[in-house]
mmCIF file with all atom_site columns, C-alpha atoms and ligand atoms in Angstrom:
data_model
loop_
_atom_site.group_PDB
_atom_site.id
_atom_site.type_symbol
_atom_site.label_atom_id
_atom_site.label_alt_id
_atom_site.label_comp_id
_atom_site.label_asym_id
_atom_site.label_entity_id
_atom_site.label_seq_id
_atom_site.pdbx_PDB_ins_code
_atom_site.Cartn_x
_atom_site.Cartn_y
_atom_site.Cartn_z
_atom_site.occupancy
_atom_site.B_iso_or_equiv
_atom_site.pdbx_formal_charge
_atom_site.auth_seq_id
_atom_site.auth_comp_id
_atom_site.auth_asym_id
_atom_site.auth_atom_id
_atom_site.pdbx_PDB_model_num
ATOM   1   C  CA  . MET A 1 1   ? -13.064 8.282   -20.555 1.00 0.00 ? 1122 MET A CA  1
ATOM   2   C  CA  . ALA A 1 2   ? -13.613 6.692   -17.051 1.00 0.00 ? 1123 ALA A CA  1
ATOM   3   C  CA  . PRO A 1 3   ? -11.619 6.951   -13.943 1.00 0.00 ? 1124 PRO A CA  1
ATOM   4   C  CA  . GLY A 1 4   ? -8.727  4.465   -13.657 1.00 0.00 ? 1125 GLY A CA  1
ATOM   5   C  CA  . PRO A 1 5   ? -8.615  1.683   -10.933 1.00 0.00 ? 1126 PRO A CA  1
ATOM   6   C  CA  . ILE A 1 6   ? -7.923  2.065   -7.125  1.00 0.00 ? 1127 ILE A CA  1
ATOM   7   C  CA  . ILE A 1 7   ? -5.217  -0.359  -6.169  1.00 0.00 ? 1128 ILE A CA  1
ATOM   8   C  CA  . VAL A 1 8   ? -4.796  -0.755  -2.198  1.00 0.00 ? 1129 VAL A CA  1
ATOM   9   C  CA  . LEU A 1 9   ? -1.117  -1.842  -1.902  1.00 0.00 ? 1130 LEU A CA  1
ATOM   10  C  CA  . THR A 1 10  ? -0.609  -2.939  1.636   1.00 0.00 ? 1131 THR A CA  1
ATOM   11  C  CA  . GLY A 1 11  ? 1.690   -5.149  4.069   1.00 0.00 ? 1132 GLY A CA  1
ATOM   12  C  CA  . THR A 1 12  ? 3.630   -4.941  7.099   1.00 0.00 ? 1133 THR A CA  1
ATOM   13  C  CA  . PRO A 1 13  ? 6.524   -2.054  7.157   1.00 0.00 ? 1134 PRO A CA  1
ATOM   14  C  CA  . GLY A 1 14  ? 9.462   -3.045  5.219   1.00 0.00 ? 1135 GLY A CA  1
ATOM   15  C  CA  . THR A 1 15  ? 7.634   -5.691  2.838   1.00 0.00 ? 1136 THR A CA  1
ATOM   16  C  CA  . GLY A 1 16  ? 8.068   -3.329  -0.236  1.00 0.00 ? 1137 GLY A CA  1
ATOM   17  C  CA  . LYS A 1 17  ? 5.069   -1.405  -0.647  1.00 0.00 ? 1138 LYS A CA  1
ATOM   18  C  CA  . THR A 1 18  ? 6.709   1.969   -1.424  1.00 0.00 ? 1139 THR A CA  1
ATOM   19  C  CA  . SER A 1 19  ? 9.517   0.489   -3.606  1.00 0.00 ? 1140 SER A CA  1
ATOM   20  C  CA  . THR A 1 20  ? 6.780   -1.726  -5.903  1.00 0.00 ? 1141 THR A CA  1
ATOM   21  C  CA  . ALA A 1 21  ? 4.449   1.239   -5.991  1.00 0.00 ? 1142 ALA A CA  1
ATOM   22  C  CA  . GLN A 1 22  ? 7.021   3.423   -7.558  1.00 0.00 ? 1143 GLN A CA  1
ATOM   23  C  CA  . LEU A 1 23  ? 8.018   0.886   -9.988  1.00 0.00 ? 1144 LEU A CA  1
ATOM   24  C  CA  . LEU A 1 24  ? 4.358   0.259   -10.960 1.00 0.00 ? 1145 LEU A CA  1
ATOM   25  C  CA  . ALA A 1 25  ? 3.794   4.087   -11.192 1.00 0.00 ? 1146 ALA A CA  1
ATOM   26  C  CA  . SER A 1 26  ? 6.764   4.352   -13.455 1.00 0.00 ? 1147 SER A CA  1
ATOM   27  C  CA  . SER A 1 27  ? 5.942   1.207   -15.521 1.00 0.00 ? 1148 SER A CA  1
ATOM   28  C  CA  . SER A 1 28  ? 2.053   2.006   -15.880 1.00 0.00 ? 1149 SER A CA  1
ATOM   29  C  CA  . THR A 1 29  ? 2.802   4.718   -18.534 1.00 0.00 ? 1150 THR A CA  1
ATOM   30  C  CA  . SER A 1 30  ? 4.338   2.694   -20.838 1.00 0.00 ? 1151 SER A CA  1
ATOM   31  C  CA  . LEU A 1 31  ? 1.231   0.479   -21.235 1.00 0.00 ? 1152 LEU A CA  1
ATOM   32  C  CA  . THR A 1 32  ? -0.397  0.734   -24.728 1.00 0.00 ? 1153 THR A CA  1
ATOM   33  C  CA  . PRO A 1 33  ? -2.610  2.716   -24.464 1.00 0.00 ? 1154 PRO A CA  1
ATOM   34  C  CA  . PRO A 1 34  ? -1.119  3.994   -21.105 1.00 0.00 ? 1155 PRO A CA  1
ATOM   35  C  CA  . LEU A 1 35  ? -3.015  3.418   -17.814 1.00 0.00 ? 1156 LEU A CA  1
ATOM   36  C  CA  . PRO A 1 36  ? -1.139  6.125   -15.629 1.00 0.00 ? 1157 PRO A CA  1
ATOM   37  C  CA  . LEU A 1 37  ? -1.511  4.732   -12.092 1.00 0.00 ? 1158 LEU A CA  1
ATOM   38  C  CA  . ARG A 1 38  ? -0.295  7.792   -9.523  1.00 0.00 ? 1159 ARG A CA  1
ATOM   39  C  CA  . HIS A 1 39  ? 1.235   6.646   -6.240  1.00 0.00 ? 1160 HIS A CA  1
ATOM   40  C  CA  . ILE A 1 40  ? -0.023  7.896   -3.177  1.00 0.00 ? 1161 ILE A CA  1
ATOM   41  C  CA  . ASN A 1 41  ? 2.270   7.378   -0.002  1.00 0.00 ? 1162 ASN A CA  1
ATOM   42  C  CA  . VAL A 1 42  ? -0.257  7.429   2.738   1.00 0.00 ? 1163 VAL A CA  1
ATOM   43  C  CA  . GLY A 1 43  ? 2.477   7.988   5.273   1.00 0.00 ? 1164 GLY A CA  1
ATOM   44  C  CA  . ASP A 1 44  ? 3.877   10.930  3.788   1.00 0.00 ? 1165 ASP A CA  1
ATOM   45  C  CA  . LEU A 1 45  ? 0.728   12.306  2.982   1.00 0.00 ? 1166 LEU A CA  1
ATOM   46  C  CA  . ILE A 1 46  ? -0.066  12.163  6.776   1.00 0.00 ? 1167 ILE A CA  1
ATOM   47  C  CA  . LYS A 1 47  ? 3.054   13.914  7.587   1.00 0.00 ? 1168 LYS A CA  1
ATOM   48  C  CA  . GLU A 1 48  ? 2.633   16.637  4.713   1.00 0.00 ? 1169 GLU A CA  1
ATOM   49  C  CA  . LYS A 1 49  ? -0.751  17.534  5.454   1.00 0.00 ? 1170 LYS A CA  1
ATOM   50  C  CA  . SER A 1 50  ? -0.632  16.959  9.203   1.00 0.00 ? 1171 SER A CA  1
ATOM   51  C  CA  . LEU A 1 51  ? -3.699  14.251  9.131   1.00 0.00 ? 1172 LEU A CA  1
ATOM   52  C  CA  . HIS A 1 52  ? -2.522  13.527  12.888  1.00 0.00 ? 1173 HIS A CA  1
ATOM   53  C  CA  . ASP A 1 53  ? -2.750  14.564  16.512  1.00 0.00 ? 1174 ASP A CA  1
ATOM   54  C  CA  . GLY A 1 54  ? 0.695   14.654  17.308  1.00 0.00 ? 1175 GLY A CA  1
ATOM   55  C  CA  . TRP A 1 55  ? 3.822   12.247  17.692  1.00 0.00 ? 1176 TRP A CA  1
ATOM   56  C  CA  . ASP A 1 56  ? 3.955   9.089   19.576  1.00 0.00 ? 1177 ASP A CA  1
ATOM   57  C  CA  . GLU A 1 57  ? 7.356   8.878   21.346  1.00 0.00 ? 1178 GLU A CA  1
ATOM   58  C  CA  . GLU A 1 58  ? 6.960   5.287   22.439  1.00 0.00 ? 1179 GLU A CA  1
ATOM   59  C  CA  . TRP A 1 59  ? 6.070   4.012   19.133  1.00 0.00 ? 1180 TRP A CA  1
ATOM   60  C  CA  . GLN A 1 60  ? 7.958   6.948   17.038  1.00 0.00 ? 1181 GLN A CA  1
ATOM   61  C  CA  . SER A 1 61  ? 5.186   7.363   14.934  1.00 0.00 ? 1182 SER A CA  1
ATOM   62  C  CA  . TRP A 1 62  ? 2.318   9.699   14.206  1.00 0.00 ? 1183 TRP A CA  1
ATOM   63  C  CA  . ASP A 1 63  ? -0.898  9.323   16.050  1.00 0.00 ? 1184 ASP A CA  1
ATOM   64  C  CA  . VAL A 1 64  ? -3.119  9.260   12.805  1.00 0.00 ? 1185 VAL A CA  1
ATOM   65  C  CA  . ASN A 1 65  ? -6.297  10.855  12.651  1.00 0.00 ? 1186 ASN A CA  1
ATOM   66  C  CA  . GLU A 1 66  ? -8.143  8.333   10.260  1.00 0.00 ? 1187 GLU A CA  1
ATOM   67  C  CA  . ASP A 1 67  ? -11.223 10.732  9.465   1.00 0.00 ? 1188 ASP A CA  1
ATOM   68  C  CA  . LYS A 1 68  ? -8.786  13.337  8.156   1.00 0.00 ? 1189 LYS A CA  1
ATOM   69  C  CA  . VAL A 1 69  ? -6.840  10.562  6.184   1.00 0.00 ? 1190 VAL A CA  1
ATOM   70  C  CA  . LEU A 1 70  ? -10.129 9.363   4.568   1.00 0.00 ? 1191 LEU A CA  1
ATOM   71  C  CA  . ASP A 1 71  ? -11.334 13.075  3.537   1.00 0.00 ? 1192 ASP A CA  1
ATOM   72  C  CA  . GLU A 1 72  ? -7.979  13.627  2.214   1.00 0.00 ? 1193 GLU A CA  1
ATOM   73  C  CA  . LEU A 1 73  ? -7.884  10.513  0.011   1.00 0.00 ? 1194 LEU A CA  1
ATOM   74  C  CA  . GLU A 1 74  ? -11.677 10.961  -0.777  1.00 0.00 ? 1195 GLU A CA  1
ATOM   75  C  CA  . ARG A 1 75  ? -10.795 14.431  -2.381  1.00 0.00 ? 1196 ARG A CA  1
ATOM   76  C  CA  . LEU A 1 76  ? -7.690  12.669  -4.413  1.00 0.00 ? 1197 LEU A CA  1
ATOM   77  C  CA  . ILE A 1 77  ? -9.922  10.171  -5.528  1.00 0.00 ? 1198 ILE A CA  1
ATOM   78  C  CA  . ASP A 1 78  ? -12.935 12.263  -6.460  1.00 0.00 ? 1199 ASP A CA  1
ATOM   79  C  CA  . GLU A 1 79  ? -10.359 14.708  -8.061  1.00 0.00 ? 1200 GLU A CA  1
ATOM   80  C  CA  . ARG A 1 80  ? -8.178  12.473  -10.100 1.00 0.00 ? 1201 ARG A CA  1
ATOM   81  C  CA  . PRO A 1 81  ? -8.273  13.160  -14.197 1.00 0.00 ? 1202 PRO A CA  1
ATOM   82  C  CA  . ASP A 1 82  ? -10.084 10.743  -16.191 1.00 0.00 ? 1203 ASP A CA  1
ATOM   83  C  CA  . GLY A 1 83  ? -8.029  7.649   -17.107 1.00 0.00 ? 1204 GLY A CA  1
ATOM   84  C  CA  . GLU A 1 84  ? -5.705  7.911   -14.106 1.00 0.00 ? 1205 GLU A CA  1
ATOM   85  C  CA  . GLY A 1 85  ? -5.846  5.174   -11.397 1.00 0.00 ? 1206 GLY A CA  1
ATOM   86  C  CA  . LEU A 1 86  ? -4.538  5.310   -7.929  1.00 0.00 ? 1207 LEU A CA  1
ATOM   87  C  CA  . ILE A 1 87  ? -2.067  3.275   -5.853  1.00 0.00 ? 1208 ILE A CA  1
ATOM   88  C  CA  . LEU A 1 88  ? -2.736  3.651   -2.199  1.00 0.00 ? 1209 LEU A CA  1
ATOM   89  C  CA  . ASP A 1 89  ? 0.342   2.675   -0.443  1.00 0.00 ? 1210 ASP A CA  1
ATOM   90  C  CA  . TRP A 1 90  ? -0.145  2.221   3.379   1.00 0.00 ? 1211 TRP A CA  1
ATOM   91  C  CA  . HIS A 1 91  ? 0.790   -0.256  5.928   1.00 0.00 ? 1212 HIS A CA  1
ATOM   92  C  CA  . THR A 1 92  ? -2.763  -0.757  6.698   1.00 0.00 ? 1213 THR A CA  1
ATOM   93  C  CA  . CYS A 1 93  ? -5.907  -1.350  4.735   1.00 0.00 ? 1214 CYS A CA  1
ATOM   94  C  CA  . ASP A 1 94  ? -9.151  -1.789  6.994   1.00 0.00 ? 1215 ASP A CA  1
ATOM   95  C  CA  . ALA A 1 95  ? -9.739  1.932   7.319   1.00 0.00 ? 1216 ALA A CA  1
ATOM   96  C  CA  . TYR A 1 96  ? -10.964 2.548   3.663   1.00 0.00 ? 1217 TYR A CA  1
ATOM   97  C  CA  . PRO A 1 97  ? -14.469 2.317   2.648   1.00 0.00 ? 1218 PRO A CA  1
ATOM   98  C  CA  . GLU A 1 98  ? -15.345 -0.887  0.671   1.00 0.00 ? 1219 GLU A CA  1
ATOM   99  C  CA  . ARG A 1 99  ? -16.444 0.742   -2.123  1.00 0.00 ? 1220 ARG A CA  1
ATOM   100 C  CA  . TRP A 1 100 ? -13.117 2.108   -2.891  1.00 0.00 ? 1221 TRP A CA  1
ATOM   101 C  CA  . PRO A 1 101 ? -10.469 -0.341  -3.737  1.00 0.00 ? 1222 PRO A CA  1
ATOM   102 C  CA  . ASP A 1 102 ? -10.603 -2.414  -7.290  1.00 0.00 ? 1223 ASP A CA  1
ATOM   103 C  CA  . LEU A 1 103 ? -7.536  -4.413  -6.004  1.00 0.00 ? 1224 LEU A CA  1
ATOM   104 C  CA  . VAL A 1 104 ? -5.867  -5.135  -2.744  1.00 0.00 ? 1225 VAL A CA  1
ATOM   105 C  CA  . VAL A 1 105 ? -2.434  -6.547  -2.845  1.00 0.00 ? 1226 VAL A CA  1
ATOM   106 C  CA  . VAL A 1 106 ? -0.833  -7.641  0.445   1.00 0.00 ? 1227 VAL A CA  1
ATOM   107 C  CA  . LEU A 1 107 ? 3.210   -8.001  0.091   1.00 0.00 ? 1228 LEU A CA  1
ATOM   108 C  CA  . ARG A 1 108 ? 4.627   -10.704 2.445   1.00 0.00 ? 1229 ARG A CA  1
ATOM   109 C  CA  . CYS A 1 109 ? 8.134   -11.334 3.097   1.00 0.00 ? 1230 CYS A CA  1
ATOM   110 C  CA  . ASP A 1 110 ? 9.894   -13.783 5.242   1.00 0.00 ? 1231 ASP A CA  1
ATOM   111 C  CA  . HIS A 1 111 ? 10.286  -12.519 8.916   1.00 0.00 ? 1232 HIS A CA  1
ATOM   112 C  CA  . ALA A 1 112 ? 13.881  -12.805 9.160   1.00 0.00 ? 1233 ALA A CA  1
ATOM   113 C  CA  . LEU A 1 113 ? 14.446  -10.739 6.012   1.00 0.00 ? 1234 LEU A CA  1
ATOM   114 C  CA  . LEU A 1 114 ? 11.914  -8.496  7.128   1.00 0.00 ? 1235 LEU A CA  1
ATOM   115 C  CA  . TRP A 1 115 ? 13.933  -7.917  10.628  1.00 0.00 ? 1236 TRP A CA  1
ATOM   116 C  CA  . GLU A 1 116 ? 17.040  -6.970  8.632   1.00 0.00 ? 1237 GLU A CA  1
ATOM   117 C  CA  . ARG A 1 117 ? 15.233  -4.758  6.586   1.00 0.00 ? 1238 ARG A CA  1
ATOM   118 C  CA  . LEU A 1 118 ? 13.984  -2.883  9.596   1.00 0.00 ? 1239 LEU A CA  1
ATOM   119 C  CA  . GLU A 1 119 ? 17.221  -2.826  11.119  1.00 0.00 ? 1240 GLU A CA  1
ATOM   120 C  CA  . LYS A 1 120 ? 18.751  -1.066  8.185   1.00 0.00 ? 1241 LYS A CA  1
ATOM   121 C  CA  . ARG A 1 121 ? 16.137  1.631   8.740   1.00 0.00 ? 1242 ARG A CA  1
ATOM   122 C  CA  . ASN A 1 122 ? 17.033  2.010   12.205  1.00 0.00 ? 1243 ASN A CA  1
ATOM   123 C  CA  . TYR A 1 123 ? 13.513  1.137   13.535  1.00 0.00 ? 1244 TYR A CA  1
ATOM   124 C  CA  . PRO A 1 124 ? 13.510  1.241   17.306  1.00 0.00 ? 1245 PRO A CA  1
ATOM   125 C  CA  . MET A 1 125 ? 13.746  -2.338  18.700  1.00 0.00 ? 1246 MET A CA  1
ATOM   126 C  CA  . ASN A 1 126 ? 9.966   -2.404  19.867  1.00 0.00 ? 1247 ASN A CA  1
ATOM   127 C  CA  . LYS A 1 127 ? 8.773   -1.812  16.467  1.00 0.00 ? 1248 LYS A CA  1
ATOM   128 C  CA  . ILE A 1 128 ? 11.145  -4.135  14.736  1.00 0.00 ? 1249 ILE A CA  1
ATOM   129 C  CA  . GLN A 1 129 ? 9.642   -6.881  17.134  1.00 0.00 ? 1250 GLN A CA  1
ATOM   130 C  CA  . GLU A 1 130 ? 5.916   -5.566  16.604  1.00 0.00 ? 1251 GLU A CA  1
ATOM   131 C  CA  . ASN A 1 131 ? 6.249   -5.715  13.015  1.00 0.00 ? 1252 ASN A CA  1
ATOM   132 C  CA  . ASN A 1 132 ? 8.090   -8.911  12.801  1.00 0.00 ? 1253 ASN A CA  1
ATOM   133 C  CA  . GLU A 1 133 ? 5.413   -10.586 14.824  1.00 0.00 ? 1254 GLU A CA  1
ATOM   134 C  CA  . SER A 1 134 ? 2.982   -8.854  12.704  1.00 0.00 ? 1255 SER A CA  1
ATOM   135 C  CA  . GLU A 1 135 ? 4.106   -10.300 9.569   1.00 0.00 ? 1256 GLU A CA  1
ATOM   136 C  CA  . ILE A 1 136 ? 4.258   -13.944 11.280  1.00 0.00 ? 1257 ILE A CA  1
ATOM   137 C  CA  . MET A 1 137 ? 0.874   -13.787 12.312  1.00 0.00 ? 1258 MET A CA  1
ATOM   138 C  CA  . GLN A 1 138 ? 0.010   -12.240 8.786   1.00 0.00 ? 1259 GLN A CA  1
ATOM   139 C  CA  . VAL A 1 139 ? -2.197  -9.456  10.733  1.00 0.00 ? 1260 VAL A CA  1
ATOM   140 C  CA  . VAL A 1 140 ? -2.346  -7.284  7.391   1.00 0.00 ? 1261 VAL A CA  1
ATOM   141 C  CA  . LEU A 1 141 ? -3.541  -10.188 5.140   1.00 0.00 ? 1262 LEU A CA  1
ATOM   142 C  CA  . ASP A 1 142 ? -6.200  -11.268 7.638   1.00 0.00 ? 1263 ASP A CA  1
ATOM   143 C  CA  . GLU A 1 143 ? -7.198  -7.525  7.903   1.00 0.00 ? 1264 GLU A CA  1
ATOM   144 C  CA  . ALA A 1 144 ? -7.372  -7.494  3.969   1.00 0.00 ? 1265 ALA A CA  1
ATOM   145 C  CA  . GLN A 1 145 ? -9.302  -10.654 3.885   1.00 0.00 ? 1266 GLN A CA  1
ATOM   146 C  CA  . ALA A 1 146 ? -11.891 -9.362  6.341   1.00 0.00 ? 1267 ALA A CA  1
ATOM   147 C  CA  . SER A 1 147 ? -12.456 -6.180  4.977   1.00 0.00 ? 1268 SER A CA  1
ATOM   148 C  CA  . TYR A 1 148 ? -12.930 -6.920  1.230   1.00 0.00 ? 1269 TYR A CA  1
ATOM   149 C  CA  . PRO A 1 149 ? -14.324 -9.558  -1.134  1.00 0.00 ? 1270 PRO A CA  1
ATOM   150 C  CA  . ALA A 1 150 ? -11.964 -12.503 -1.702  1.00 0.00 ? 1271 ALA A CA  1
ATOM   151 C  CA  . GLU A 1 151 ? -11.825 -12.149 -5.092  1.00 0.00 ? 1272 GLU A CA  1
ATOM   152 C  CA  . ILE A 1 152 ? -10.146 -8.909  -5.155  1.00 0.00 ? 1273 ILE A CA  1
ATOM   153 C  CA  . VAL A 1 153 ? -7.574  -9.407  -2.273  1.00 0.00 ? 1274 VAL A CA  1
ATOM   154 C  CA  . VAL A 1 154 ? -4.120  -11.182 -3.683  1.00 0.00 ? 1275 VAL A CA  1
ATOM   155 C  CA  . GLU A 1 155 ? -1.332  -11.947 -1.635  1.00 0.00 ? 1276 GLU A CA  1
ATOM   156 C  CA  . LEU A 1 156 ? 2.249   -11.506 -3.159  1.00 0.00 ? 1277 LEU A CA  1
ATOM   157 C  CA  . LYS A 1 157 ? 5.691   -12.532 -1.946  1.00 0.00 ? 1278 LYS A CA  1
ATOM   158 C  CA  . SER A 1 158 ? 8.277   -9.603  -2.211  1.00 0.00 ? 1279 SER A CA  1
ATOM   159 C  CA  . GLU A 1 159 ? 11.697  -10.819 -1.191  1.00 0.00 ? 1280 GLU A CA  1
ATOM   160 C  CA  . THR A 1 160 ? 13.756  -10.471 -4.135  1.00 0.00 ? 1281 THR A CA  1
ATOM   161 C  CA  . PRO A 1 161 ? 14.065  -7.653  -6.950  1.00 0.00 ? 1282 PRO A CA  1
ATOM   162 C  CA  . GLU A 1 162 ? 12.745  -10.589 -9.488  1.00 0.00 ? 1283 GLU A CA  1
ATOM   163 C  CA  . ASP A 1 163 ? 9.554   -10.771 -6.844  1.00 0.00 ? 1284 ASP A CA  1
ATOM   164 C  CA  . MET A 1 164 ? 9.062   -7.285  -7.229  1.00 0.00 ? 1285 MET A CA  1
ATOM   165 C  CA  . GLU A 1 165 ? 9.379   -7.033  -11.254 1.00 0.00 ? 1286 GLU A CA  1
ATOM   166 C  CA  . GLY A 1 166 ? 7.049   -9.992  -11.260 1.00 0.00 ? 1287 GLY A CA  1
ATOM   167 C  CA  . ASN A 1 167 ? 4.611   -8.480  -9.026  1.00 0.00 ? 1288 ASN A CA  1
ATOM   168 C  CA  . VAL A 1 168 ? 4.416   -5.332  -10.877 1.00 0.00 ? 1289 VAL A CA  1
ATOM   169 C  CA  . ASP A 1 169 ? 3.890   -7.052  -14.142 1.00 0.00 ? 1290 ASP A CA  1
ATOM   170 C  CA  . ARG A 1 170 ? 0.935   -8.943  -12.489 1.00 0.00 ? 1291 ARG A CA  1
ATOM   171 C  CA  . ILE A 1 171 ? -0.644  -5.692  -11.398 1.00 0.00 ? 1292 ILE A CA  1
ATOM   172 C  CA  . LEU A 1 172 ? -0.211  -4.256  -14.652 1.00 0.00 ? 1293 LEU A CA  1
ATOM   173 C  CA  . GLU A 1 173 ? -2.001  -7.362  -16.568 1.00 0.00 ? 1294 GLU A CA  1
ATOM   174 C  CA  . TRP A 1 174 ? -4.648  -7.081  -14.163 1.00 0.00 ? 1295 TRP A CA  1
ATOM   175 C  CA  . ALA A 1 175 ? -4.900  -3.329  -14.748 1.00 0.00 ? 1296 ALA A CA  1
ATOM   176 C  CA  . LYS A 1 176 ? -5.226  -3.869  -18.513 1.00 0.00 ? 1297 LYS A CA  1
ATOM   177 C  CA  . VAL A 1 177 ? -7.750  -6.614  -17.922 1.00 0.00 ? 1298 VAL A CA  1
ATOM   178 C  CA  . TRP A 1 178 ? -9.808  -4.239  -15.658 1.00 0.00 ? 1299 TRP A CA  1
ATOM   179 C  CA  . ARG A 1 179 ? -9.422  -1.353  -18.270 1.00 0.00 ? 1300 ARG A CA  1
ATOM   180 C  CA  . GLU A 1 180 ? -10.869 -3.726  -21.288 1.00 0.00 ? 1301 GLU A CA  1
ATOM   181 C  CA  . GLN A 1 181 ? -13.714 -4.881  -19.077 1.00 0.00 ? 1302 GLN A CA  1
ATOM   182 C  CA  . ARG A 1 182 ? -14.672 -1.303  -18.569 1.00 0.00 ? 1303 ARG A CA  1
ATOM   183 C  CA  . VAL A 1 183 ? -14.061 0.210   -21.839 1.00 0.00 ? 1304 VAL A CA  1
ATOM   184 C  CA  . GLY A 1 184 ? -14.518 -2.705  -24.270 1.00 0.00 ? 1305 GLY A CA  1
HETATM 185 P  P1  . ADP B 2 .   ? 7.369   -0.351  2.618   1.00 0.00 ? 2454 ADP B P1  1
HETATM 186 O  O1  . ADP B 2 .   ? 7.278   0.660   1.832   1.00 0.00 ? 2454 ADP B O1  1
HETATM 187 O  O2  . ADP B 2 .   ? 6.691   -1.715  2.628   1.00 0.00 ? 2454 ADP B O2  1
HETATM 188 O  O3  . ADP B 2 .   ? 7.996   -0.351  4.320   1.00 0.00 ? 2454 ADP B O3  1
HETATM 189 P  P2  . ADP B 2 .   ? 10.157  -0.321  1.142   1.00 0.00 ? 2454 ADP B P2  1
HETATM 190 O  O4  . ADP B 2 .   ? 9.606   -0.347  -0.276  1.00 0.00 ? 2454 ADP B O4  1
HETATM 191 O  O5  . ADP B 2 .   ? 10.396  1.167   1.781   1.00 0.00 ? 2454 ADP B O5  1
HETATM 192 O  O6  . ADP B 2 .   ? 8.759   -1.015  2.020   1.00 0.00 ? 2454 ADP B O6  1
HETATM 193 O  O7  . ADP B 2 .   ? 11.348  -1.225  1.456   1.00 0.00 ? 2454 ADP B O7  1
HETATM 194 C  C1  . ADP B 2 .   ? 11.944  -1.501  2.376   1.00 0.00 ? 2454 ADP B C1  1
HETATM 195 C  C2  . ADP B 2 .   ? 13.370  -2.075  2.131   1.00 0.00 ? 2454 ADP B C2  1
HETATM 196 O  O8  . ADP B 2 .   ? 13.182  -3.362  1.704   1.00 0.00 ? 2454 ADP B O8  1
HETATM 197 C  C3  . ADP B 2 .   ? 14.100  -1.389  1.170   1.00 0.00 ? 2454 ADP B C3  1
HETATM 198 O  O9  . ADP B 2 .   ? 15.407  -1.107  1.316   1.00 0.00 ? 2454 ADP B O9  1
HETATM 199 C  C4  . ADP B 2 .   ? 13.761  -1.860  -0.247  1.00 0.00 ? 2454 ADP B C4  1
HETATM 200 O  O10 . ADP B 2 .   ? 14.809  -1.554  -1.401  1.00 0.00 ? 2454 ADP B O10 1
HETATM 201 C  C5  . ADP B 2 .   ? 13.723  -3.243  0.054   1.00 0.00 ? 2454 ADP B C5  1
HETATM 202 N  N1  . ADP B 2 .   ? 13.053  -4.232  -0.582  1.00 0.00 ? 2454 ADP B N1  1
HETATM 203 C  C6  . ADP B 2 .   ? 11.590  -4.072  -0.729  1.00 0.00 ? 2454 ADP B C6  1
HETATM 204 N  N2  . ADP B 2 .   ? 10.980  -5.011  -1.505  1.00 0.00 ? 2454 ADP B N2  1
HETATM 205 C  C7  . ADP B 2 .   ? 12.257  -5.764  -1.916  1.00 0.00 ? 2454 ADP B C7  1
HETATM 206 C  C8  . ADP B 2 .   ? 12.162  -6.909  -2.884  1.00 0.00 ? 2454 ADP B C8  1
HETATM 207 N  N3  . ADP B 2 .   ? 11.108  -7.350  -3.212  1.00 0.00 ? 2454 ADP B N3  1
HETATM 208 N  N4  . ADP B 2 .   ? 13.588  -7.350  -3.212  1.00 0.00 ? 2454 ADP B N4  1
HETATM 209 C  C9  . ADP B 2 .   ? 14.515  -6.878  -2.461  1.00 0.00 ? 2454 ADP B C9  1
HETATM 210 N  N5  . ADP B 2 .   ? 14.587  -5.614  -1.596  1.00 0.00 ? 2454 ADP B N5  1
HETATM 211 C  C10 . ADP B 2 .   ? 13.281  -5.076  -1.298  1.00 0.00 ? 2454 ADP B C10 1
HETATM 212 MN MN1 . MN  B 3 .   ? 6.865   2.789   2.314   1.00 0.00 ? 2455 MN  B MN1 1
#
């Protein structure tokens, strides 16, 4: 059996990447035949494996060491079992080699709603403002479109639970077709 697809799931912090990835990963096993998608929360991986050069007080975030992140992800990609796909959940996407993703999903959210979500998370004001502006200016979407072929980049609205379910269904449909094209 061939390896499963690599799905890059990206978007401004708060747009719903982790919630969507969790639902996607749990739903992926119920496909017939199953096409398990493993959720990799890259931010958590950075913390767990210390793929950073320390804590940035001003931005209240890790000073990410991209080389270390890419090495670790490459290892996970190479070592994944046959038939298993990966969901790479991270708020940025232009660091990955162009050959990695089979699909790049950019989640989008109304900026006022995003503001509320980030306030609930107790983000510092400078981070809320930065992310809010970034969502308005569609920074992550531009980044995705500049880094990967247009035909693999998809922008999906993630404002309501119905949006999330619909997005997961769409990605699973895509995964089925992806597999059929490879397995025949
Ligand atoms: P991210 O991983 O992109 O930072 P999360 O998945 O952690 O985002 O979601 C941030 C918050 O927004 C969570 O409280 C989550 O429940 C909520 N949320 C995300 N997407 C949706 C959605 N489509 N509908 C309703 N709430 C959502
Ligand atoms: Mn997250």
